[in-house]
Coordinates of C-alpha atoms and ligand atoms in Angstrom, one line a residue:
X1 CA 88.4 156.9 127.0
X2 CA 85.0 154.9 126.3
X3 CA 83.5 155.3 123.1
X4 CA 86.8 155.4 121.1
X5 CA 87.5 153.8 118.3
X6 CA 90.8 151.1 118.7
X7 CA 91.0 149.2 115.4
X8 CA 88.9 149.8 112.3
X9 CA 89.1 147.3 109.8
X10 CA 87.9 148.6 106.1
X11 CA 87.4 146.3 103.0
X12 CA 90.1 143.8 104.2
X13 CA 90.7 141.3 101.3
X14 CA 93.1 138.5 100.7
X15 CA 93.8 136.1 98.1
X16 CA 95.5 132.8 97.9
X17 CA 95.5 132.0 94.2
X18 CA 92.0 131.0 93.5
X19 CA 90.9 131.0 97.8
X20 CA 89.3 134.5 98.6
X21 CA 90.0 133.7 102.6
X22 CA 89.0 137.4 103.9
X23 CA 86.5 138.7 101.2
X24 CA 85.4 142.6 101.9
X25 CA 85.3 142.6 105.4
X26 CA 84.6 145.5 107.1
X27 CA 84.4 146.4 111.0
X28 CA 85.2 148.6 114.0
X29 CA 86.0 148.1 117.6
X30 CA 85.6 151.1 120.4
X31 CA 87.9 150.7 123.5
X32 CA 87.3 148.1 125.7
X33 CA 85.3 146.0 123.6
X34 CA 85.2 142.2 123.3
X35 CA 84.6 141.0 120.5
X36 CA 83.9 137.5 119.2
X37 CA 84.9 135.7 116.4
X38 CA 83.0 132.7 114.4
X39 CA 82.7 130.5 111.9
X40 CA 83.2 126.8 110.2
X41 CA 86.3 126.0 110.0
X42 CA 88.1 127.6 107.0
X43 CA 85.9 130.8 107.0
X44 CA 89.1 133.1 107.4
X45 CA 89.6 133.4 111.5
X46 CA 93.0 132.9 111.5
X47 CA 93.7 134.8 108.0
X48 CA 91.7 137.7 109.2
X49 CA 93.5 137.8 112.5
X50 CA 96.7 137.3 110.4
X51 CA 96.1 140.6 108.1
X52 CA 95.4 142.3 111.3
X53 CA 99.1 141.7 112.8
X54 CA 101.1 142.0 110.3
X55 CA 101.5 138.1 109.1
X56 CA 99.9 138.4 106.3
X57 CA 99.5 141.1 103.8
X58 CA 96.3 142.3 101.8
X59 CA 95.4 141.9 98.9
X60 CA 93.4 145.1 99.3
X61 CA 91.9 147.2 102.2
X62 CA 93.0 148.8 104.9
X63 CA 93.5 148.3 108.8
X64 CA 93.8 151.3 111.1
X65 CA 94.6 151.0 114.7
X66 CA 94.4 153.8 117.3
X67 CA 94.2 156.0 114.5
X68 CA 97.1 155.1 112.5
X69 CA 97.6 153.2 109.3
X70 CA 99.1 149.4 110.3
X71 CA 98.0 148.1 107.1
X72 CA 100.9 145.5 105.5
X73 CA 103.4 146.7 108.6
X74 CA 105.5 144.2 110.3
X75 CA 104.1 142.2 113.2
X76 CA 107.0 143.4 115.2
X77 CA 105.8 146.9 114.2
X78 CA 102.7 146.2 115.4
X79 CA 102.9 144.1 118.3
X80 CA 104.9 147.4 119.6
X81 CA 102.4 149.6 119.3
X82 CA 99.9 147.5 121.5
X83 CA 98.6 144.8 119.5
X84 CA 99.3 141.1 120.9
X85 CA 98.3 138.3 119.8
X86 CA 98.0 134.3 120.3
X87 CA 98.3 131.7 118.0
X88 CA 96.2 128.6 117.6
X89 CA 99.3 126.4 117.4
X90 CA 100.7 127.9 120.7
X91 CA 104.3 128.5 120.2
X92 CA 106.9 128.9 122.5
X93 CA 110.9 128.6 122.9
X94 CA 110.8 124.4 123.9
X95 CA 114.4 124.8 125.6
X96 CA 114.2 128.0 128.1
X97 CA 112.2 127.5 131.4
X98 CA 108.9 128.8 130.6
X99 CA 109.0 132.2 132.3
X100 CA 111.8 132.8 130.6
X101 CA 110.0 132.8 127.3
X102 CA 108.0 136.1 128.7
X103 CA 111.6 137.6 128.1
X104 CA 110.9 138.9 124.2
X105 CA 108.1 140.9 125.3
X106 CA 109.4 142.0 129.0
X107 CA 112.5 143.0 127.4
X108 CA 110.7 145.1 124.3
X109 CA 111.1 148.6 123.7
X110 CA 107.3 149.0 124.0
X111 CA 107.3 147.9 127.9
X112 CA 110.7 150.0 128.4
X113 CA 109.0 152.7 126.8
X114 CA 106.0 152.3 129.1
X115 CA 107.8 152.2 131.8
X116 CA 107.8 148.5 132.9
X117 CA 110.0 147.0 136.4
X118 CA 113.5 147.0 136.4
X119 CA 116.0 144.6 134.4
X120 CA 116.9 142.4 137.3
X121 CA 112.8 142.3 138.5
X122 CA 111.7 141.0 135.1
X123 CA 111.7 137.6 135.8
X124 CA 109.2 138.6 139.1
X125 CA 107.1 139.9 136.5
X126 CA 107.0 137.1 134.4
X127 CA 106.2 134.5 137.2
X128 CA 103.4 137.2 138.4
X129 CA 102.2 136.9 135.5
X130 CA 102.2 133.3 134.8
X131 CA 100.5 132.5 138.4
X132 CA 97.9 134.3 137.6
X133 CA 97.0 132.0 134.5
X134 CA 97.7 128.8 136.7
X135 CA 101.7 128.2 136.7
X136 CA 101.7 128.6 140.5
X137 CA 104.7 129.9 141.9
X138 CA 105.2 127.3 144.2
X139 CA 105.6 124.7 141.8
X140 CA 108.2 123.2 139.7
X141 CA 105.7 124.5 136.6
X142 CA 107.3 127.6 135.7
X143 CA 110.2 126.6 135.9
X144 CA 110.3 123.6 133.7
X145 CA 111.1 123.7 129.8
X146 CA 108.8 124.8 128.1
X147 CA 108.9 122.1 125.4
X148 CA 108.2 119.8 128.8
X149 CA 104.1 121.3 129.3
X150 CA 101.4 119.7 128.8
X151 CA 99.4 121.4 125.1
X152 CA 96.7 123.3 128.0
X153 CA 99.9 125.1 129.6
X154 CA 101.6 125.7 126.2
X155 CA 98.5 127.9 125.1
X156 CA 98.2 129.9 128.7
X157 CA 102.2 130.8 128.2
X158 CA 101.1 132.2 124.8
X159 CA 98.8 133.8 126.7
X160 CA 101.2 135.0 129.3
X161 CA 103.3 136.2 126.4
X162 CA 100.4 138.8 125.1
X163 CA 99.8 139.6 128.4
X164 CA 103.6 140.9 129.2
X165 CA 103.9 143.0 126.2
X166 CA 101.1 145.2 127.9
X167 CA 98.8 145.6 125.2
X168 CA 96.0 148.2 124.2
X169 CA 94.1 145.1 121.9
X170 CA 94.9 141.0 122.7
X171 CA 93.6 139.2 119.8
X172 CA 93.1 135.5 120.3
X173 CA 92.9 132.4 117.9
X174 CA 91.5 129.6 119.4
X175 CA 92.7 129.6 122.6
X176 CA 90.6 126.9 124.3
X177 CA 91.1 124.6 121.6
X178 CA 92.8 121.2 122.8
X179 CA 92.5 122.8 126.8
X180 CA 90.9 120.6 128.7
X181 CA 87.4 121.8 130.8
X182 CA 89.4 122.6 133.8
X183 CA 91.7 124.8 132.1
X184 CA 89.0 126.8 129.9
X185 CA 87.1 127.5 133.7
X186 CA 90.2 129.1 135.0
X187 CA 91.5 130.8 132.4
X188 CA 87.5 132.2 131.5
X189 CA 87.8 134.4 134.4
X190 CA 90.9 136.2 133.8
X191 CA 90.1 136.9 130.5
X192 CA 87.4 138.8 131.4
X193 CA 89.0 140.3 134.2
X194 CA 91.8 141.9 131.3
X195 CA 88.6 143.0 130.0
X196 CA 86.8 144.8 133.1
X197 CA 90.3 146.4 133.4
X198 CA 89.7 148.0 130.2
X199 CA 91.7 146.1 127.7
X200 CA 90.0 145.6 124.2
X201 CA 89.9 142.0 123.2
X202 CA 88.9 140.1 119.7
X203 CA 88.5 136.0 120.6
X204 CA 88.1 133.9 117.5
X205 CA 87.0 130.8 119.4
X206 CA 84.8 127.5 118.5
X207 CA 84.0 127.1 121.7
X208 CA 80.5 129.0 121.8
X209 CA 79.1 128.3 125.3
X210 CA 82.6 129.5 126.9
X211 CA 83.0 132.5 124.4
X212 CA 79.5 133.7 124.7
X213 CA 79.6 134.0 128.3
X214 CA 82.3 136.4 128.0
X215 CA 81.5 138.8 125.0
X216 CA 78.3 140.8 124.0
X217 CA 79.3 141.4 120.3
X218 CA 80.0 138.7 117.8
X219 CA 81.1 139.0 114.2
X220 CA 80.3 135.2 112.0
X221 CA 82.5 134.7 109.4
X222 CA 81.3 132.4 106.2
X223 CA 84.3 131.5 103.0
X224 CA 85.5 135.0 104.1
X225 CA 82.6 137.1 104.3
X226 CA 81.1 139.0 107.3
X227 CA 77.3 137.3 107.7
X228 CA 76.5 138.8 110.5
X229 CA 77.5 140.9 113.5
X230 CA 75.6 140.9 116.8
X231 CA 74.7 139.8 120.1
X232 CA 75.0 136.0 120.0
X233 CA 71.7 135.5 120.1
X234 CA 71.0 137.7 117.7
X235 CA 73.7 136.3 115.3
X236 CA 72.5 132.4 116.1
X237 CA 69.1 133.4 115.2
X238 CA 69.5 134.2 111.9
X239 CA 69.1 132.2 108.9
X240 CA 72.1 132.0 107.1
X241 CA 74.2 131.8 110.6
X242 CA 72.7 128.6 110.9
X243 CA 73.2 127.1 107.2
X244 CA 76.7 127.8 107.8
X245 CA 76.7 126.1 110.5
X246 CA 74.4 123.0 108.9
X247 CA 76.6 120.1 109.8
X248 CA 79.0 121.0 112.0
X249 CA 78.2 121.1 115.9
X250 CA 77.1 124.4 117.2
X251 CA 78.0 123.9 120.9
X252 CA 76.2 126.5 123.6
Ligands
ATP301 N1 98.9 130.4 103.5 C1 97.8 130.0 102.8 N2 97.9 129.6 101.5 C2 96.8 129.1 100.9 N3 95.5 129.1 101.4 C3 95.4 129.5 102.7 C4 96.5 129.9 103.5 N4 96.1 130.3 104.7 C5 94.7 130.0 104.7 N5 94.3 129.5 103.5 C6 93.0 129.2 103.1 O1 92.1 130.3 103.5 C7 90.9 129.8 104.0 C8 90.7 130.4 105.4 O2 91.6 129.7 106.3 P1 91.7 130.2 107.8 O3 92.8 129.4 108.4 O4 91.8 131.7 107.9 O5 90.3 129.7 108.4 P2 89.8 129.6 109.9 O6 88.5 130.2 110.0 O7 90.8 130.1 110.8 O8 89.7 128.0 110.1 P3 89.8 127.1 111.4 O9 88.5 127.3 112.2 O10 90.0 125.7 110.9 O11 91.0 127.6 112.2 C9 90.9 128.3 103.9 O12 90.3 127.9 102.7 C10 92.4 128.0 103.9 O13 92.7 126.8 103.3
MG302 MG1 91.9 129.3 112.4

């Protein structure tokens, strides 16, 4: 299934008031690509991944995954057919024990449809899964409120949360940001272990060292406009990738 296009993203534009945050941006993905996302701060990461899944609507263009038309649907529309995504102000349900917050996704009609465990093994599932990303089982970790983790866990349960809704793309925005070294090495590996499993994966991340080991591709956003879209060393070679980045601290 190589060498098919996922999500193609055509003209995407939105407006707030006078702000053009995404301005014409154009791009596809084939199956089982990684792509990277980057840019100062404000370039239209988050809005672009927004327009994408649903939490924001266009102002114009269109966004097409796995050959149907997802532009301006709701996230929950999206999210069950296959797109997942993080947030770069990890969320989560404070109160429940954090592999009980896997229980939106584990529970959706998109795993039931795909045929995930049984009702009563759910909760397996969701501790598999979160072991994986460093809640060991063992521990008291999973078990504990979720409000009660550290920032580092709160974004590898938001993690854990794509991850159970068993998606076909896992877009992520920002996900190292506030995890400490130790964290980014462990979780590094997994990522790119969803990948060589054959999940597609978009990463907007300011962390360049860490995402550039990972991904081949990268797309560099600048006040909303597509600058360039490379390897990373052919993006960081070019001009106006680095007056964009005049400034600010290209790490990597
Ligand atoms: N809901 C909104 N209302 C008004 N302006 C917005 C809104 N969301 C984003 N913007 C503006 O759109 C632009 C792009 O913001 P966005 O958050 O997408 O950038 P970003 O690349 O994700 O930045 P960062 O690296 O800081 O996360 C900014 O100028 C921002 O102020
Ligand atoms: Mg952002």
């Amino acid at each position: 299934m190589q060498d098919e296009e996922i999500l193609r993203v055509e003209h995407l534009t939105k407006r707030f008031g006078g702000v053009i945050a995404v301005d014409n941006v154009s791009f596809s993905l084939q199956k089982g690509e990684f792509l990277g996302i980057i840019g100062p701060n404000g370039s239209g990461k988050t809005t672009l991944i927004n327009l994408i899944t649903g939490f924001v609507k266009p102002t114009s263009g269109k966004v097409t995954f796995n050959h149907t038309d997802i532009t301006g649907k709701a996230p929950y529309r999206i999210a069950c057919l296959g797109v997942s995504r993080s947030f770069q102000m990890a969320r989560a349900f404070h109160k429940l024990p954090a592999y009980k917050n896997l229980i939106v996704p584990l529970y959706s009609p998109r795993v039931k449809r795909l045929g995930g465990g049984k009702y009563g093994e759910r909760d397996d599932v969701a501790i598999d899964l979160l072991d994986d990303l460093g809640f060991e089982r063992d521990s008291a970790v999973p078990y504990k409120a979720a409000g009660s983790l550290p920032h580092g866990y709160l974004k590898r349960l938001d993690l854990a949360r794509c991850m159970a809704l068993r998606p076909d793309l896992l877009i992520l925005d920002e996900l190292f940001s506030g995890m400490a070294m130790s964290e980014v090495a462990a979780t590094l590996p997994m990522i790119e272990k969803f990948n060589r499993e054959g999940l597609t994966i978009v990463m907007a991340e300011h962390r360049l060292k860490e995402l550039f080991r990972v991904t081949h591709r990268v797309m560099v956003l600048n006040f909303g406009q597509k600058i360039a879209d490379g390897t990373p060393k052919e993006v960081m070679s070019r001009e106006e990738v680095q007056k964009a980045y005049l400034g600010t601290e290209v790490e990597g």
